[in-house]
CSV table of N, CA and C and ligand atoms in Angstrom, one decimal:
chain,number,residue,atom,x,y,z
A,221,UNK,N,108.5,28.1,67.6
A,221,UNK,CA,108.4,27.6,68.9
A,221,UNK,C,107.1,27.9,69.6
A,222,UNK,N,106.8,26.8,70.4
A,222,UNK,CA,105.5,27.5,70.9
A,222,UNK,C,105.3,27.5,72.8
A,223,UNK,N,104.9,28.2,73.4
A,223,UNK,CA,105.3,27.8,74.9
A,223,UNK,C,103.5,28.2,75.4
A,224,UNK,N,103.5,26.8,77.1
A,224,UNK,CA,102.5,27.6,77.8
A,224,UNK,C,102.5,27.9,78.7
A,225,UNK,N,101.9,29.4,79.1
A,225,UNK,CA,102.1,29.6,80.4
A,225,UNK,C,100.9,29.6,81.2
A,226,UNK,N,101.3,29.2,82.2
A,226,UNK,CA,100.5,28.9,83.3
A,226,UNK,C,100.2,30.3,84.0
A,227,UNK,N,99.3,30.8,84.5
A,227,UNK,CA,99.0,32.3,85.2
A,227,UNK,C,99.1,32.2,86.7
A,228,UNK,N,99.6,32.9,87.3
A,228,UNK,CA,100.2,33.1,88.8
A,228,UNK,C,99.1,32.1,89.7
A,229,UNK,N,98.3,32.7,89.6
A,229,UNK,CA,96.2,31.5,90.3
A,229,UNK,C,96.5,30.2,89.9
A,230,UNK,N,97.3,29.8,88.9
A,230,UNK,CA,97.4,28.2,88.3
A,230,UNK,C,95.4,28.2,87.5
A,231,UNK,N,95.0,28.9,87.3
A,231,UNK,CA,93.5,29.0,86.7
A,231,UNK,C,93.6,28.9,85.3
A,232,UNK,N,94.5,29.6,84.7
A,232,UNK,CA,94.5,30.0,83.0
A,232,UNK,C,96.0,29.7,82.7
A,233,UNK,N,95.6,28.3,81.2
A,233,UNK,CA,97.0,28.2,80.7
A,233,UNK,C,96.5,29.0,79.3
A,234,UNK,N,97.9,29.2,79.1
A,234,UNK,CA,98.1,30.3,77.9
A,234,UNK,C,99.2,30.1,77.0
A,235,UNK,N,98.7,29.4,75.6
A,235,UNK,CA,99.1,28.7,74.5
A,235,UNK,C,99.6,29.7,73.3
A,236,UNK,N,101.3,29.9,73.8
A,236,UNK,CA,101.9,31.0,72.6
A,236,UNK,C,102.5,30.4,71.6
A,237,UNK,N,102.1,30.9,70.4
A,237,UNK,CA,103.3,30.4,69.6
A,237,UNK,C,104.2,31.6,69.1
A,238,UNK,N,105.5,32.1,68.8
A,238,UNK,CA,106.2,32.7,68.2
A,238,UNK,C,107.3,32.4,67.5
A,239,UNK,N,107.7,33.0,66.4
A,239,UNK,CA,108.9,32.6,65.4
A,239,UNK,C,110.3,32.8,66.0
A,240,UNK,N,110.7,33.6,67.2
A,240,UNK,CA,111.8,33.8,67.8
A,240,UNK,C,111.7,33.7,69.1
A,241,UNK,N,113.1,33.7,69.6
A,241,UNK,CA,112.8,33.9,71.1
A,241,UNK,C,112.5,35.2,71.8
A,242,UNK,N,112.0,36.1,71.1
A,242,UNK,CA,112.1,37.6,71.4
A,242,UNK,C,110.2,37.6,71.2
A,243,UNK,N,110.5,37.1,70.1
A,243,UNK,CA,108.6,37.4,70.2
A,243,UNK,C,108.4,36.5,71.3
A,244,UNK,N,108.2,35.4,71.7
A,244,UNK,CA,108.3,34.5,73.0
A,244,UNK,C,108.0,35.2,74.6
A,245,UNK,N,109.0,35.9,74.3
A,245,UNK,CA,109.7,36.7,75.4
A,245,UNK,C,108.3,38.1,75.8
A,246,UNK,N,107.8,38.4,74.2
A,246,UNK,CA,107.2,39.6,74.2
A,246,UNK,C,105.7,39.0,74.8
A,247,UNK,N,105.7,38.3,74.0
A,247,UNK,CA,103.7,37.5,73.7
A,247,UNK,C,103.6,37.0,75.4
A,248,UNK,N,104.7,36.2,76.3
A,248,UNK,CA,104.1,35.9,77.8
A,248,UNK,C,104.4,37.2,78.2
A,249,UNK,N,105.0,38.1,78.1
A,249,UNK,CA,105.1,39.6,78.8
A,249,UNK,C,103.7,40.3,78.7
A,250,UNK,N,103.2,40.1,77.6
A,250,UNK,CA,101.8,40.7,77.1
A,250,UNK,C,101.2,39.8,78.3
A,251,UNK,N,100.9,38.4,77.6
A,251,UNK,CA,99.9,37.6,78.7
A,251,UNK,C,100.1,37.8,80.1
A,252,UNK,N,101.0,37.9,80.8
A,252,UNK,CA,101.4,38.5,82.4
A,252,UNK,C,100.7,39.9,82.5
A,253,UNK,N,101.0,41.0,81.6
A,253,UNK,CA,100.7,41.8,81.9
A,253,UNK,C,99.2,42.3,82.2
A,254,UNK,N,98.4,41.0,81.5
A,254,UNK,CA,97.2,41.5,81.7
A,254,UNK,C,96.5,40.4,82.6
A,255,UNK,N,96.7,38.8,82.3
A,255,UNK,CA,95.9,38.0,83.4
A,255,UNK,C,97.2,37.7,84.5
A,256,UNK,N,98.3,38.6,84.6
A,256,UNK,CA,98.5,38.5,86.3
A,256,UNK,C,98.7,39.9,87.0
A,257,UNK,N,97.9,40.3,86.0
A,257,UNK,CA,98.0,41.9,86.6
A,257,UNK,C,97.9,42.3,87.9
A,258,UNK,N,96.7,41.4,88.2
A,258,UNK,CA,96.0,41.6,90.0
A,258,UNK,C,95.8,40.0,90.5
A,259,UNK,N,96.2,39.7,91.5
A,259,UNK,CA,96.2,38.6,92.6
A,259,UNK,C,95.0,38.3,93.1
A,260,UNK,N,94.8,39.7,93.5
A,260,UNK,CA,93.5,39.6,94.9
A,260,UNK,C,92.7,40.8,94.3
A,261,UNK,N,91.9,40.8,95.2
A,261,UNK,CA,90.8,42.2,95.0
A,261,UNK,C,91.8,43.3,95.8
A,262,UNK,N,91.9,44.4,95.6
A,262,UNK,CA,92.5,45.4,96.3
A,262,UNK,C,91.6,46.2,97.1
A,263,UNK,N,90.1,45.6,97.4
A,263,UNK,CA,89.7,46.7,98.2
A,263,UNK,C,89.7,45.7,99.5
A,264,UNK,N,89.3,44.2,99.1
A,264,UNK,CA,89.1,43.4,100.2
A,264,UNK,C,89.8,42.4,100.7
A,265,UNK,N,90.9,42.0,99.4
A,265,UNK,CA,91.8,41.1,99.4
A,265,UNK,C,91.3,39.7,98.9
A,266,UNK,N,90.5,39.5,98.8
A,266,UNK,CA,89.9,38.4,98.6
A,266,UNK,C,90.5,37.7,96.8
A,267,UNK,N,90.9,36.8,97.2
A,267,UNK,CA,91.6,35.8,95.8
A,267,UNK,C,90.5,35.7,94.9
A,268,UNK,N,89.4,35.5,95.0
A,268,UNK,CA,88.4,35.1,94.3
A,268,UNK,C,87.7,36.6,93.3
A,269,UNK,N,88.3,36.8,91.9
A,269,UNK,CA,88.4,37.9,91.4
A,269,UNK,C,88.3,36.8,90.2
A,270,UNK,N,87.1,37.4,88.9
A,270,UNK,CA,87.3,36.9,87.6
A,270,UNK,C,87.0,38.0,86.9
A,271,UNK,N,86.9,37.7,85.4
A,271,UNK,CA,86.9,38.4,84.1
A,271,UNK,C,85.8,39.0,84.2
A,272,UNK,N,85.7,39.8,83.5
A,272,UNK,CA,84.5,40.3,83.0
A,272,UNK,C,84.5,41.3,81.8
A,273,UNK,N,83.8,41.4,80.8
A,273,UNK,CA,83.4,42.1,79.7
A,273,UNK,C,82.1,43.0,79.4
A,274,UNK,N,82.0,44.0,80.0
A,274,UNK,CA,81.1,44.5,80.0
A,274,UNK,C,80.7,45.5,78.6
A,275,UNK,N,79.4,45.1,77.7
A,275,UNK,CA,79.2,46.0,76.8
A,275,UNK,C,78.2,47.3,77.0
A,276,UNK,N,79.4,47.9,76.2
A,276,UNK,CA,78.5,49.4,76.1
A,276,UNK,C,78.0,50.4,74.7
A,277,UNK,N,77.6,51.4,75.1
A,277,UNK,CA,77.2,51.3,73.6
A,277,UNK,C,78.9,52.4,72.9
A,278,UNK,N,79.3,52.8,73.6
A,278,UNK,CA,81.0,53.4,73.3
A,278,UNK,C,81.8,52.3,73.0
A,279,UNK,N,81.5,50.8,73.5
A,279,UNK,CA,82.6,49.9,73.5
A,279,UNK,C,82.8,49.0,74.3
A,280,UNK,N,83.7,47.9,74.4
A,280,UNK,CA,83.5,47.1,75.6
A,280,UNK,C,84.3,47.7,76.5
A,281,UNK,N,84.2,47.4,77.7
A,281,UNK,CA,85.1,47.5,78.9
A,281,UNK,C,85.2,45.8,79.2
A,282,UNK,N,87.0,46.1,79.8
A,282,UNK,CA,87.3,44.6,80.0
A,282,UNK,C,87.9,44.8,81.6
A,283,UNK,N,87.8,44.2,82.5
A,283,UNK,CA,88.0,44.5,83.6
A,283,UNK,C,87.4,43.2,84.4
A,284,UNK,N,88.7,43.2,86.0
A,284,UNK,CA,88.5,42.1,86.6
A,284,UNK,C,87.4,42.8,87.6
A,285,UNK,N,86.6,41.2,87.9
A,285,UNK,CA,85.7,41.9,89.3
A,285,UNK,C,85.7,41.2,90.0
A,286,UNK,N,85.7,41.4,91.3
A,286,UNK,CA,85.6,40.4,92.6
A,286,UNK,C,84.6,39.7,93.1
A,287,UNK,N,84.6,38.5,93.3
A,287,UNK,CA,83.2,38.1,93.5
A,287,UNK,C,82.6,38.6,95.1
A,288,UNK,N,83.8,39.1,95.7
A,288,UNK,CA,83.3,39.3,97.4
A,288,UNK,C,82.4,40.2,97.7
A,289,UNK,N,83.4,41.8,97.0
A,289,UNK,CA,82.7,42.7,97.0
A,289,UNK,C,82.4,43.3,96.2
A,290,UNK,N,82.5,43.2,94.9
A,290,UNK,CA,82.1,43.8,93.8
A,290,UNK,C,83.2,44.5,93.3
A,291,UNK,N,84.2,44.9,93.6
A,291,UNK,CA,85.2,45.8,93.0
A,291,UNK,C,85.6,45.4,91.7
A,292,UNK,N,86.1,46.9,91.2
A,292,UNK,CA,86.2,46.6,89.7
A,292,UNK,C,87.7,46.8,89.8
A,293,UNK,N,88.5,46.1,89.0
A,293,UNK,CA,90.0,46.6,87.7
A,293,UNK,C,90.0,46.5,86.4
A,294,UNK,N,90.2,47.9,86.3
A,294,UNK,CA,89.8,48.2,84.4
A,294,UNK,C,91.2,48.3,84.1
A,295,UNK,N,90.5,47.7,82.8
A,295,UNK,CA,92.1,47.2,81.5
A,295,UNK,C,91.7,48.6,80.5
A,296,UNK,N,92.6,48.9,79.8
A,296,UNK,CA,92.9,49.8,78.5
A,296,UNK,C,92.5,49.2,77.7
A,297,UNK,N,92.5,49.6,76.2
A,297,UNK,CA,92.8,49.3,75.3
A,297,UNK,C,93.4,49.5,74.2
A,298,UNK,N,94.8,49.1,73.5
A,298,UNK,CA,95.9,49.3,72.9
A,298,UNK,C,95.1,49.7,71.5
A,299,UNK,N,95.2,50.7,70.7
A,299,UNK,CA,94.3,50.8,69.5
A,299,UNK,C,94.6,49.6,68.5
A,300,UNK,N,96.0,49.4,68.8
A,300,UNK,CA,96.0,48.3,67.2
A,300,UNK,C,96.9,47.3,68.3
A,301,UNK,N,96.4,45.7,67.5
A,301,UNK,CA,97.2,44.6,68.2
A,301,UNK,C,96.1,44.2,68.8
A,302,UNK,N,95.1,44.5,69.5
A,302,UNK,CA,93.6,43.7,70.3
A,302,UNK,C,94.7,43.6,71.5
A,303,UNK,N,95.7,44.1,72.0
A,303,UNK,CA,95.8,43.6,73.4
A,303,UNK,C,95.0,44.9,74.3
A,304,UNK,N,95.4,44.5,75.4
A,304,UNK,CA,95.1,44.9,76.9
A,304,UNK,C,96.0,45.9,77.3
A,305,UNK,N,95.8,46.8,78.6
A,305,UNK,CA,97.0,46.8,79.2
A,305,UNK,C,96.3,47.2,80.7
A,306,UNK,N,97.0,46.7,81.8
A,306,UNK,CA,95.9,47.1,83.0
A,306,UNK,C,96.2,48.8,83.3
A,307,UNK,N,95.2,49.2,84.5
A,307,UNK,CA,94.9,50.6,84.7
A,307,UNK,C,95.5,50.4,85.8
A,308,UNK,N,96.9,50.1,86.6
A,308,UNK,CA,97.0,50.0,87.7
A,308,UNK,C,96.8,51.9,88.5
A,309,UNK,N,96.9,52.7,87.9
A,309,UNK,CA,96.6,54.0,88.5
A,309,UNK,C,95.0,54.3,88.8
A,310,UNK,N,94.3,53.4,88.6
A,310,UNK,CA,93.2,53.5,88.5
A,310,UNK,C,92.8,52.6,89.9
A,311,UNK,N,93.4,51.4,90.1
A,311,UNK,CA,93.3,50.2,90.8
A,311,UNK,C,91.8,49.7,90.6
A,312,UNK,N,91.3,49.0,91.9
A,312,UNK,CA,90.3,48.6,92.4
A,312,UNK,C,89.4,49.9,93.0
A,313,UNK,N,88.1,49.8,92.2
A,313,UNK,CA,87.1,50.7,92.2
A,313,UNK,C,85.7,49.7,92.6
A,314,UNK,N,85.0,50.5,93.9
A,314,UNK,CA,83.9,49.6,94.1
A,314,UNK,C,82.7,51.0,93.6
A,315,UNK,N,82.0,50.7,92.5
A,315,UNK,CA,81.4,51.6,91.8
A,315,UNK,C,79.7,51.5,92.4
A,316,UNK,N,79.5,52.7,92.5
A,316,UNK,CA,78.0,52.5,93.0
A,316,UNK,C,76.9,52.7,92.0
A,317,UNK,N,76.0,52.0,91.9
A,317,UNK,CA,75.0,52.1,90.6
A,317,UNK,C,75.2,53.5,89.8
A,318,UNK,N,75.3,53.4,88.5
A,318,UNK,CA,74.8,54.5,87.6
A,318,UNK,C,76.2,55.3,87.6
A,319,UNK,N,76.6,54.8,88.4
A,319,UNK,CA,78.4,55.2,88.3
A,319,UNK,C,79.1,54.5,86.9
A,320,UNK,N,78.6,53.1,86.9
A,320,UNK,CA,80.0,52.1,86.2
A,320,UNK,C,79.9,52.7,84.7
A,321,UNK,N,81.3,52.9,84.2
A,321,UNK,CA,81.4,52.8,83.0
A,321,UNK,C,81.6,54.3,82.8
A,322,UNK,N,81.8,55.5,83.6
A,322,UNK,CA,81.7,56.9,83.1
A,322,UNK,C,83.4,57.6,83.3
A,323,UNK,N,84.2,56.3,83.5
A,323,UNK,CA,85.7,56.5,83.5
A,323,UNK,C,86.3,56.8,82.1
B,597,LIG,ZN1,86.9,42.6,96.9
């Protein structure tokens, strides 16, 4: 079976397929967990927040940024599986040069 989900913003559809209703269940749990993690920017509020992938030489960082003010939300990364998981203890961080990336 295969299902799509649409993301909370209506911005990103998200094309699962799984063999049961359980993996179904799991795979949009995964996708929710990471592209509806955050709504808005949490420092400013502002809706207008996209992706970003920053490389480093340790590894990528995956994290949302706001276009308003710059704030960052950093995602994890699960060692096996390539998923995500967000940092909600971490939240929205507006990082000042020479700062980013030393979390
Ligand atoms: Zn902001």
């Amino acid at each position: 079976m295969e299902a799509t989900y649409k993301t909370a913003n209506g911005r990103l559809m998200i094309k699962v397929e799984a063999e049961s209703q359980k993996d179904l269940f799991k795979q949009i749990a995964q996708a929710q967990d990471v592209f509806d993690a955050q709504g808005a920017c949490g420092e400013c509020e502002s809706a207008s927040i996209r992706l970003r992938v920053r490389h480093h030489e340790k590894g990528d960082y995956y994290e949302m940024v706001c276009n308003a003010c710059g704030a960052q939300f950093s995602f994890g990364q699960h060692k096996t599986g390539g998923t995500l998981f967000p940092k909600h203890e971490l939240g929205w961080k507006i990082y000042k040069a020479g700062e980013e990336g030393q979390f």
